Amino acid sequence: MEETIVRQEGTRPLNELIKRGASTTDMQIKAFISNNLGNNTLLAKVPMYDFYRISDVANERSENGEPVAQRKLDSKHATDLARYILKGLLSTTVEIHKEDKGSISIARERLQETVGKQPYLSLQPLVANLRTAGVGGESLQAKTVELDGEIIGMRVWLGQRDILWVVDGQHRRKAIQMVIEFLEEVRLEQKYPPKKQSLFPHDRTDRTVPNDELEVWMECYELTRGECTVSLEIHLGLNIIEERQLFHDLNNLAKKVEKSIALEFDSSNPVNAFIKDTLIEERFVQISSKDKVDWTNDDGSFTRKDIVAVNAHLILNKSNINSATPILVKPRLGIAKRFWEAVNQIPGFGEEDARAKTVAAQPVVLKAIAKLTYDFAFGRYSDEELLNKLLDGITDLDFSHDNFMWRYYQLSSEEVDEHGLTTLKSYLPDNSTGNRDIGNYDLETGWMRFGSKHNDIFPIIGDMIRWKLDLPSRHK
């Protein structure tokens, strides 16, 4: 005989309660319901630490066969972002404790000075897909948050199986992971990671973290768990085809910012700051609003990207300023300013029709002088006497278009001897080792115009300057 189950009024089966209720392992997030082009989404903010814990990236097929919807991770880009986030955490703790005048405040400012300051810091919102949410979120457990009868948001419970699969922002997520791991290592080991692996550019051989700095890093660690949040747009229940389409659209429909505008707007890079605060402010150079300079309508200005490239060679011995840090750049700015003071003494430089008056108005020539300055000031064989000889000598060196030295590769052997250039050959690289088409002298205009392959050309121009000023040859 079948037994009849009698339930009291208002009760439900236990299995239904387990299915519908939030467990003690669930995480609660507060969110706004939004509609993005007809699709239900959630807009939420989550502490950095929690976001990292409940999210993942489908950029490689996992053991359980999670479908791939991401490109391969770029570790260098993620590291750069991690340093940016660390700079933001330090900026935040300085701002929160700005009324504090104790010993820890000195450490905060010291650490912030090391990583560098900038006017504003922010991470753009991340986009994720909650694959387990069901279409439109039908499988989620949620409760409305109301105020005066109006729904102002939702409480949403996420269980262990609910993973936020990052669609746009995998490098930001990796950067957050790197920051958390750095802060946890510093907190537990009380030592900085080895210098090349460290997000913070310390100069301690024993890697020991001073007590005051440890306090600051503890503050930063706590910020990742509360004060500093990331903004999320969460799509609900997308399948792999939809998720891949969203990845494509987010990463391909946006227009990349032009290089010149990016350089103009960025105040965080210390080389860029030097260009803005010293070179432009004190009128060492004029910056053109155009991407290219017209020789027939020349006001003596340079494009911003050219000035940035010259200073990259001058300060960093590189073709770009991406690796610049305050701790590296700041001690070199005195020499950099001295370089520009010397260059400005070259006749015709910075004047109207400068390019017609002097080859020094061509960026490739400035790169050559900048590279020599770096070698004698900061290079492996730095020598103050040679540096002085260079910077004092370039103001007297003939940078006119008529100087036959620039035309060396266009001259015959007889013409080389006739113009006193015979010994220059010993300073120049062997003709069989690379490009020697450095430029062309136009008889009609009287202009010596160097070519566009700057990386091939500026070392040779540097060799010519070494020879003329009786500086050591780089080939010996």
Short mmCIF file of C-alpha atoms in Angstrom, two decimals:
data_model
loop_
_atom_site.label_atom_id
_atom_site.label_comp_id
_atom_site.label_asym_id
_atom_site.label_seq_id
_atom_site.Cartn_x
_atom_site.Cartn_y
_atom_site.Cartn_z
CA MET A 1 0.00 0.00 0.00
CA GLU A 2 1.46 3.37 -1.12
CA GLU A 3 2.22 5.83 1.69
CA THR A 4 0.70 9.33 1.36
CA ILE A 5 2.96 12.32 2.12
CA VAL A 6 1.17 15.13 3.95
CA ARG A 7 2.78 18.63 3.84
CA GLN A 8 1.97 21.58 6.03
CA GLU A 9 0.64 24.71 4.36
CA GLY A 10 3.41 27.02 2.93
CA THR A 11 6.09 24.35 2.76
CA ARG A 12 7.97 23.09 -0.38
CA PRO A 13 9.99 19.95 -1.12
CA LEU A 14 13.53 20.06 0.21
CA ASN A 15 15.06 19.40 -3.22
CA GLU A 16 13.24 22.44 -4.62
CA LEU A 17 14.52 24.63 -1.82
CA ILE A 18 18.08 23.41 -2.39
CA LYS A 19 17.72 24.14 -6.08
CA ARG A 20 16.25 27.59 -5.64
CA GLY A 21 17.99 28.88 -2.54
CA ALA A 22 21.39 30.50 -2.21
CA SER A 23 23.98 28.35 -0.46
CA THR A 24 26.61 29.52 1.98
CA THR A 25 29.21 29.22 -0.78
CA ASP A 26 27.33 31.59 -3.12
CA MET A 27 28.63 35.09 -3.76
CA GLN A 28 26.22 37.99 -3.87
CA ILE A 29 26.71 40.88 -6.27
CA LYS A 30 24.66 44.01 -6.67
CA ALA A 31 23.82 44.89 -10.25
CA PHE A 32 21.65 47.01 -12.52
CA ILE A 33 19.62 45.42 -15.27
CA SER A 34 20.45 46.92 -18.64
CA ASN A 35 19.50 46.29 -22.23
CA ASN A 36 22.30 46.33 -24.78
CA LEU A 37 20.84 46.39 -28.29
CA GLY A 38 17.95 44.17 -27.24
CA ASN A 39 19.90 41.85 -24.96
CA ASN A 40 19.55 41.67 -21.17
CA THR A 41 22.83 42.43 -19.39
CA LEU A 42 23.92 43.16 -15.84
CA LEU A 43 26.05 46.16 -14.91
CA ALA A 44 28.01 45.53 -11.72
CA LYS A 45 31.02 46.65 -9.76
CA VAL A 46 33.11 44.05 -7.95
CA PRO A 47 36.27 44.38 -5.81
CA MET A 48 39.37 43.49 -7.83
CA TYR A 49 40.16 40.48 -5.68
CA ASP A 50 36.65 39.04 -5.97
CA PHE A 51 36.53 39.63 -9.72
CA TYR A 52 39.74 37.67 -10.21
CA ARG A 53 38.39 34.85 -8.01
CA ILE A 54 35.08 34.39 -9.86
CA SER A 55 36.30 34.95 -13.44
CA ASP A 56 38.32 33.05 -16.02
CA VAL A 57 39.54 33.40 -19.61
CA ALA A 58 38.79 30.93 -22.40
CA ASN A 59 42.00 31.46 -24.37
CA GLU A 60 43.03 27.81 -24.37
CA ARG A 61 41.02 24.64 -24.27
CA SER A 62 40.90 23.36 -20.70
CA GLU A 63 40.82 19.74 -19.56
CA ASN A 64 37.05 19.82 -19.28
CA GLY A 65 36.75 21.13 -22.84
CA GLU A 66 35.67 24.74 -22.22
CA PRO A 67 35.25 26.36 -25.67
CA VAL A 68 37.86 28.91 -26.74
CA ALA A 69 36.78 32.51 -27.34
CA GLN A 70 39.98 34.51 -26.82
CA ARG A 71 43.32 35.26 -28.46
CA LYS A 72 46.65 34.26 -26.94
CA LEU A 73 47.73 36.28 -23.91
CA ASP A 74 50.43 38.94 -24.45
CA SER A 75 52.49 38.73 -21.24
CA LYS A 76 54.33 42.02 -21.80
CA HIS A 77 51.08 43.93 -22.28
CA ALA A 78 49.64 42.33 -19.13
CA THR A 79 52.78 43.29 -17.16
CA ASP A 80 52.52 46.91 -18.33
CA LEU A 81 48.88 46.97 -17.20
CA ALA A 82 49.84 45.43 -13.85
CA ARG A 83 52.33 48.24 -13.24
CA TYR A 84 49.60 50.72 -14.17
CA ILE A 85 47.20 49.15 -11.65
CA LEU A 86 49.91 49.18 -8.96
CA LYS A 87 50.44 52.88 -9.68
CA GLY A 88 46.68 53.37 -9.25
CA LEU A 89 46.61 51.54 -5.91
CA LEU A 90 49.48 53.67 -4.60
CA SER A 91 47.74 56.81 -5.82
CA THR A 92 44.55 55.70 -4.05
CA THR A 93 46.20 55.02 -0.70
CA VAL A 94 48.03 58.36 -0.89
CA GLU A 95 44.72 60.14 -1.54
CA ILE A 96 42.83 58.26 1.20
CA HIS A 97 45.52 59.07 3.78
CA LYS A 98 46.36 62.60 2.59
CA GLU A 99 45.64 64.01 6.06
CA ASP A 100 48.14 61.60 7.62
CA LYS A 101 51.47 63.31 8.40
CA GLY A 102 53.21 60.35 10.05
CA SER A 103 56.21 58.33 8.94
CA ILE A 104 54.09 56.03 6.74
CA SER A 105 52.98 59.04 4.67
CA ILE A 106 56.62 59.62 3.68
CA ALA A 107 56.84 56.01 2.51
CA ARG A 108 53.61 56.38 0.51
CA GLU A 109 54.93 59.44 -1.29
CA ARG A 110 58.33 57.81 -1.84
CA LEU A 111 56.78 54.73 -3.45
CA GLN A 112 54.46 56.87 -5.56
CA GLU A 113 57.38 58.98 -6.74
CA THR A 114 59.19 55.80 -7.78
CA VAL A 115 56.36 54.47 -9.94
CA GLY A 116 55.42 57.94 -11.20
CA LYS A 117 52.41 60.21 -10.94
CA GLN A 118 49.81 61.14 -13.51
CA PRO A 119 46.72 63.37 -13.51
CA TYR A 120 44.17 60.55 -13.54
CA LEU A 121 44.04 56.73 -13.44
CA SER A 122 41.19 54.43 -14.38
CA LEU A 123 40.50 50.94 -15.76
CA GLN A 124 37.88 50.69 -18.46
CA PRO A 125 34.92 48.37 -17.80
CA LEU A 126 35.37 44.67 -18.57
CA VAL A 127 32.93 42.55 -20.51
CA ALA A 128 32.12 38.99 -19.48
CA ASN A 129 29.68 36.23 -20.28
CA LEU A 130 27.96 34.19 -17.59
CA ARG A 131 27.49 30.98 -19.58
CA THR A 132 25.49 29.27 -16.84
CA ALA A 133 22.94 32.09 -16.56
CA GLY A 134 20.63 30.69 -19.19
CA VAL A 135 19.06 32.75 -21.97
CA GLY A 136 18.41 36.24 -20.61
CA GLY A 137 19.41 35.10 -17.11
CA GLU A 138 16.57 32.59 -16.62
CA SER A 139 18.77 30.26 -14.52
CA LEU A 140 20.03 32.93 -12.10
CA GLN A 141 18.84 33.45 -8.54
CA ALA A 142 18.09 37.14 -8.00
CA LYS A 143 16.07 39.52 -5.86
CA THR A 144 15.07 43.09 -6.60
CA VAL A 145 16.34 45.98 -4.49
CA GLU A 146 13.61 48.59 -4.12
CA LEU A 147 13.48 52.13 -2.78
CA ASP A 148 10.16 53.90 -2.29
CA GLY A 149 8.49 51.27 -4.46
CA GLU A 150 10.95 51.71 -7.31
CA ILE A 151 13.34 48.96 -8.41
CA ILE A 152 16.85 50.42 -8.27
CA GLY A 153 18.84 47.25 -8.72
CA MET A 154 19.19 43.54 -8.21
CA ARG A 155 20.91 41.19 -5.80
CA VAL A 156 22.28 38.29 -7.83
CA TRP A 157 23.69 35.10 -6.33
CA LEU A 158 26.55 33.34 -8.09
CA GLY A 159 27.41 29.78 -7.14
CA GLN A 160 30.63 27.81 -7.55
CA ARG A 161 29.67 26.79 -11.08
CA ASP A 162 28.94 30.35 -12.18
CA ILE A 163 32.11 31.64 -13.82
CA LEU A 164 32.43 35.04 -15.48
CA TRP A 165 34.12 34.22 -18.78
CA VAL A 166 36.01 37.34 -19.84
CA VAL A 167 35.19 38.45 -23.38
CA ASP A 168 36.96 41.81 -23.38
CA GLY A 169 39.63 42.37 -20.74
CA GLN A 170 41.74 39.22 -20.43
CA HIS A 171 44.92 41.30 -20.13
CA ARG A 172 43.33 43.45 -17.41
CA ARG A 173 42.33 40.29 -15.55
CA LYS A 174 45.84 38.87 -15.86
CA ALA A 175 47.26 42.20 -14.68
CA ILE A 176 44.99 42.11 -11.61
CA GLN A 177 46.22 38.57 -10.90
CA MET A 178 49.86 39.72 -11.17
CA VAL A 179 49.23 42.63 -8.79
CA ILE A 180 47.51 40.38 -6.22
CA GLU A 181 50.33 37.83 -6.42
CA PHE A 182 52.95 40.60 -6.05
CA LEU A 183 51.22 42.05 -2.99
CA GLU A 184 50.71 38.62 -1.41
CA GLU A 185 54.36 37.71 -1.95
CA VAL A 186 55.55 40.99 -0.43
CA ARG A 187 53.14 40.54 2.50
CA LEU A 188 54.15 36.94 3.26
CA GLU A 189 57.85 36.93 2.34
CA GLN A 190 58.54 40.56 3.29
CA LYS A 191 60.89 40.62 0.31
CA TYR A 192 60.55 42.11 -3.13
CA PRO A 193 60.61 39.66 -6.05
CA PRO A 194 63.88 39.57 -8.03
CA LYS A 195 64.34 42.88 -9.83
CA LYS A 196 63.54 41.66 -13.36
CA GLN A 197 60.39 39.89 -12.14
CA SER A 198 59.14 42.69 -9.90
CA LEU A 199 56.28 45.02 -10.75
CA PHE A 200 57.88 47.61 -8.47
CA PRO A 201 61.30 48.92 -9.67
CA HIS A 202 63.23 48.49 -6.42
CA ASP A 203 67.00 48.80 -6.18
CA ARG A 204 67.57 46.61 -3.12
CA THR A 205 70.16 43.86 -3.55
CA ASP A 206 68.87 41.93 -0.51
CA ARG A 207 65.25 42.57 -1.61
CA THR A 208 64.15 43.19 2.00
CA VAL A 209 61.01 45.36 2.26
CA PRO A 210 61.40 48.13 4.89
CA ASN A 211 58.66 48.17 7.52
CA ASP A 212 57.18 51.48 6.40
CA GLU A 213 56.95 50.26 2.78
CA LEU A 214 55.43 46.97 3.97
CA GLU A 215 52.65 48.96 5.67
CA VAL A 216 51.91 50.75 2.41
CA TRP A 217 51.78 47.51 0.42
CA MET A 218 49.39 46.09 3.04
CA GLU A 219 47.13 49.10 2.45
CA CYS A 220 47.25 48.43 -1.30
CA TYR A 221 46.39 44.76 -0.74
CA GLU A 222 43.35 45.72 1.33
CA LEU A 223 42.25 48.12 -1.42
CA THR A 224 41.99 45.23 -3.89
CA ARG A 225 39.48 43.57 -1.54
CA GLY A 226 37.22 46.55 -1.05
CA GLU A 227 37.84 50.14 -2.11
CA CYS A 228 39.16 49.49 -5.63
CA THR A 229 36.54 47.83 -7.81
CA VAL A 230 36.24 46.92 -11.47
CA SER A 231 33.16 47.70 -13.53
CA LEU A 232 31.58 44.82 -15.38
CA GLU A 233 29.08 44.38 -18.15
CA ILE A 234 27.84 40.81 -17.78
CA HIS A 235 26.14 39.16 -20.75
CA LEU A 236 23.83 36.30 -19.91
CA GLY A 237 23.91 32.79 -21.28
CA LEU A 238 25.67 33.44 -24.59
CA ASN A 239 26.68 30.35 -26.55
CA ILE A 240 30.18 30.05 -27.98
CA ILE A 241 29.22 31.47 -31.40
CA GLU A 242 27.63 34.53 -29.77
CA GLU A 243 30.57 34.97 -27.40
CA ARG A 244 33.08 34.87 -30.25
CA GLN A 245 31.02 37.38 -32.22
CA LEU A 246 30.96 39.72 -29.22
CA PHE A 247 34.74 39.37 -28.86
CA HIS A 248 35.18 40.25 -32.54
CA ASP A 249 32.90 43.28 -32.40
CA LEU A 250 34.39 44.73 -29.24
CA ASN A 251 37.95 44.40 -30.54
CA ASN A 252 37.52 45.26 -34.22
CA LEU A 253 34.84 47.93 -34.48
CA ALA A 254 36.67 50.46 -32.31
CA LYS A 255 39.05 52.91 -34.03
CA LYS A 256 42.56 52.95 -32.66
CA VAL A 257 43.78 56.30 -31.32
CA GLU A 258 46.31 57.99 -33.60
CA LYS A 259 49.88 57.85 -32.30
CA SER A 260 50.32 61.62 -32.28
CA ILE A 261 47.16 62.15 -30.22
CA ALA A 262 48.09 59.36 -27.81
CA LEU A 263 51.51 60.95 -27.22
CA GLU A 264 49.99 64.41 -26.81
CA PHE A 265 47.45 63.30 -24.22
CA ASP A 266 49.70 60.98 -22.17
CA SER A 267 51.28 62.63 -19.12
CA SER A 268 52.15 59.41 -17.31
CA ASN A 269 55.33 58.60 -19.24
CA PRO A 270 58.29 60.52 -17.73
CA VAL A 271 59.89 61.14 -21.16
CA ASN A 272 56.59 62.51 -22.44
CA ALA A 273 56.36 64.69 -19.32
CA PHE A 274 59.88 66.04 -20.01
CA ILE A 275 58.85 66.92 -23.57
CA LYS A 276 55.74 68.76 -22.36
CA ASP A 277 57.09 70.42 -19.23
CA THR A 278 60.56 71.36 -20.48
CA LEU A 279 61.00 71.18 -24.24
CA ILE A 280 57.64 72.64 -25.24
CA GLU A 281 57.08 74.86 -22.19
CA GLU A 282 60.56 76.40 -22.42
CA ARG A 283 60.38 76.60 -26.23
CA PHE A 284 63.27 74.30 -27.09
CA VAL A 285 61.09 72.85 -29.87
CA GLN A 286 57.84 73.64 -31.62
CA ILE A 287 55.35 70.81 -32.15
CA SER A 288 53.47 70.64 -35.44
CA SER A 289 49.78 69.79 -35.48
CA LYS A 290 50.38 67.77 -38.66
CA ASP A 291 51.78 64.25 -38.97
CA LYS A 292 54.18 65.28 -41.73
CA VAL A 293 56.24 68.44 -42.24
CA ASP A 294 56.16 70.25 -45.58
CA TRP A 295 59.66 71.44 -46.53
CA THR A 296 58.26 74.21 -48.76
CA ASN A 297 56.11 75.56 -45.93
CA ASP A 298 58.38 74.97 -42.95
CA ASP A 299 57.89 76.90 -39.71
CA GLY A 300 60.71 75.09 -37.91
CA SER A 301 58.44 72.71 -36.01
CA PHE A 302 58.62 68.92 -35.59
CA THR A 303 55.96 66.25 -35.37
CA ARG A 304 55.41 64.97 -31.87
CA LYS A 305 56.31 61.38 -32.79
CA ASP A 306 59.69 62.57 -34.14
CA ILE A 307 60.52 64.47 -30.96
CA VAL A 308 59.48 61.47 -28.88
CA ALA A 309 61.73 59.18 -30.96
CA VAL A 310 64.73 61.52 -30.59
CA ASN A 311 64.30 61.62 -26.82
CA ALA A 312 63.89 57.83 -26.72
CA HIS A 313 67.38 57.48 -28.23
CA LEU A 314 68.72 60.28 -26.03
CA ILE A 315 67.44 59.04 -22.66
CA LEU A 316 66.75 55.32 -23.11
CA ASN A 317 68.88 54.24 -26.08
CA LYS A 318 65.69 52.85 -27.64
CA SER A 319 63.42 53.73 -30.54
CA ASN A 320 60.34 54.22 -28.31
CA ILE A 321 59.57 55.38 -24.77
CA ASN A 322 57.42 52.42 -23.66
CA SER A 323 59.96 51.19 -21.10
CA ALA A 324 60.55 54.58 -19.46
CA THR A 325 60.20 54.69 -15.67
CA PRO A 326 60.67 57.69 -13.35
CA ILE A 327 63.50 56.02 -11.45
CA LEU A 328 65.43 55.54 -14.72
CA VAL A 329 64.57 58.80 -16.49
CA LYS A 330 64.77 61.42 -13.75
CA PRO A 331 68.58 61.28 -13.19
CA ARG A 332 69.15 61.69 -16.95
CA LEU A 333 67.05 64.77 -17.57
CA GLY A 334 69.89 67.19 -16.82
CA ILE A 335 71.96 65.76 -19.69
CA ALA A 336 68.86 65.65 -21.90
CA LYS A 337 68.20 69.33 -21.35
CA ARG A 338 71.85 70.12 -22.04
CA PHE A 339 71.56 68.23 -25.35
CA TRP A 340 68.63 70.39 -26.44
CA GLU A 341 70.39 73.56 -25.32
CA ALA A 342 73.33 72.64 -27.57
CA VAL A 343 71.12 71.68 -30.51
CA ASN A 344 69.29 75.00 -30.30
CA GLN A 345 72.61 76.79 -30.87
CA ILE A 346 73.02 75.21 -34.32
CA PRO A 347 72.50 78.00 -36.91
CA GLY A 348 69.04 77.84 -38.49
CA PHE A 349 67.62 75.26 -36.08
CA GLY A 350 63.99 75.93 -35.13
CA GLU A 351 63.71 78.90 -37.47
CA GLU A 352 61.39 79.41 -40.41
CA ASP A 353 62.58 77.26 -43.35
CA ALA A 354 64.86 75.40 -40.92
CA ARG A 355 65.06 72.28 -43.09
CA ALA A 356 66.37 74.33 -46.01
CA LYS A 357 68.97 75.98 -43.77
CA THR A 358 70.40 73.01 -41.84
CA VAL A 359 70.38 69.21 -41.98
CA ALA A 360 70.12 69.29 -38.17
CA ALA A 361 66.42 70.06 -38.65
CA GLN A 362 65.94 66.52 -39.97
CA PRO A 363 64.95 64.09 -37.17
CA VAL A 364 67.40 61.41 -38.34
CA VAL A 365 70.33 63.79 -37.68
CA LEU A 366 68.97 64.60 -34.21
CA LYS A 367 68.72 60.86 -33.53
CA ALA A 368 72.39 60.50 -34.49
CA ILE A 369 73.47 63.23 -32.06
CA ALA A 370 71.12 61.87 -29.39
CA LYS A 371 72.61 58.40 -29.69
CA LEU A 372 76.14 59.79 -29.34
CA THR A 373 75.05 61.77 -26.28
CA TYR A 374 73.59 58.63 -24.70
CA ASP A 375 76.78 56.64 -25.40
CA PHE A 376 79.09 59.20 -23.82
CA ALA A 377 76.75 60.06 -20.91
CA PHE A 378 75.07 56.78 -19.94
CA GLY A 379 76.50 54.02 -22.13
CA ARG A 380 78.84 51.19 -21.23
CA TYR A 381 81.89 53.33 -22.05
CA SER A 382 80.56 56.66 -20.79
CA ASP A 383 83.14 59.42 -20.62
CA GLU A 384 82.45 62.95 -19.37
CA GLU A 385 85.34 64.43 -21.36
CA LEU A 386 84.03 62.95 -24.61
CA LEU A 387 80.48 64.09 -23.75
CA ASN A 388 81.70 67.66 -23.26
CA LYS A 389 83.65 67.49 -26.51
CA LEU A 390 80.52 66.37 -28.35
CA LEU A 391 78.04 68.86 -26.91
CA ASP A 392 80.50 71.76 -27.13
CA GLY A 393 81.56 70.78 -30.63
CA ILE A 394 78.22 70.35 -32.39
CA THR A 395 77.54 74.09 -32.24
CA ASP A 396 80.64 74.66 -34.40
CA LEU A 397 80.15 71.65 -36.69
CA ASP A 398 79.01 72.47 -40.24
CA PHE A 399 75.42 71.20 -40.49
CA SER A 400 74.77 73.03 -43.76
CA HIS A 401 73.53 71.18 -46.83
CA ASP A 402 76.75 72.15 -48.65
CA ASN A 403 78.96 70.06 -46.35
CA PHE A 404 80.35 67.32 -48.61
CA MET A 405 80.65 64.99 -45.62
CA TRP A 406 76.92 64.21 -45.80
CA ARG A 407 77.31 63.29 -49.49
CA TYR A 408 80.18 60.88 -48.94
CA TYR A 409 78.38 57.91 -50.55
CA GLN A 410 77.50 59.98 -53.64
CA LEU A 411 81.10 61.07 -54.26
CA SER A 412 83.73 59.45 -56.43
CA SER A 413 87.10 58.45 -54.97
CA GLU A 414 88.64 61.55 -56.51
CA GLU A 415 85.97 63.81 -55.00
CA VAL A 416 86.43 62.17 -51.58
CA ASP A 417 90.14 63.05 -51.70
CA GLU A 418 89.46 66.51 -53.10
CA HIS A 419 87.17 67.44 -50.20
CA GLY A 420 89.44 66.06 -47.47
CA LEU A 421 87.28 63.07 -46.60
CA THR A 422 89.83 60.32 -47.19
CA THR A 423 90.22 59.26 -43.55
CA LEU A 424 86.45 59.25 -42.99
CA LYS A 425 86.33 55.74 -44.46
CA SER A 426 87.99 54.28 -41.35
CA TYR A 427 85.08 55.54 -39.23
CA LEU A 428 82.34 54.13 -41.46
CA PRO A 429 81.04 50.55 -41.51
CA ASP A 430 82.13 48.18 -44.25
CA ASN A 431 80.07 48.69 -47.39
CA SER A 432 79.20 44.99 -47.51
CA THR A 433 77.44 44.97 -44.13
CA GLY A 434 74.21 46.86 -44.85
CA ASN A 435 72.30 49.73 -46.40
CA ARG A 436 74.49 52.65 -47.54
CA ASP A 437 71.79 54.61 -49.36
CA ILE A 438 71.58 57.22 -46.64
CA GLY A 439 70.09 59.99 -48.75
CA ASN A 440 70.50 62.22 -51.76
CA TYR A 441 71.85 65.70 -52.48
CA ASP A 442 69.56 67.54 -54.89
CA LEU A 443 71.61 69.85 -57.14
CA GLU A 444 68.52 71.84 -58.11
CA THR A 445 67.36 72.73 -54.57
CA GLY A 446 70.74 72.44 -52.87
CA TRP A 447 69.20 70.20 -50.19
CA MET A 448 70.75 67.09 -48.66
CA ARG A 449 67.71 64.97 -47.78
CA PHE A 450 68.38 61.85 -45.75
CA GLY A 451 66.29 58.74 -46.30
CA SER A 452 63.37 57.34 -44.31
CA LYS A 453 65.12 54.21 -42.98
CA HIS A 454 66.32 55.99 -39.86
CA ASN A 455 67.58 52.94 -37.99
CA ASP A 456 70.01 52.22 -40.83
CA ILE A 457 71.01 55.83 -41.40
CA PHE A 458 71.48 57.58 -38.04
CA PRO A 459 74.40 55.36 -36.87
CA ILE A 460 76.30 56.30 -40.07
CA ILE A 461 75.60 60.01 -39.54
CA GLY A 462 76.87 59.49 -35.99
CA ASP A 463 80.08 57.98 -37.41
CA MET A 464 80.55 61.09 -39.57
CA ILE A 465 80.12 63.35 -36.55
CA ARG A 466 82.59 61.22 -34.55
CA TRP A 467 85.16 61.61 -37.34
CA LYS A 468 84.67 65.36 -37.68
CA LEU A 469 84.94 66.02 -33.93
CA ASP A 470 87.83 63.57 -33.48
CA LEU A 471 85.82 61.30 -31.19
CA PRO A 472 86.60 57.57 -30.89
CA SER A 473 85.32 55.36 -33.69
CA ARG A 474 82.59 52.91 -32.65
CA HIS A 475 84.22 50.26 -34.87
CA LYS A 476 87.44 50.08 -32.82
#
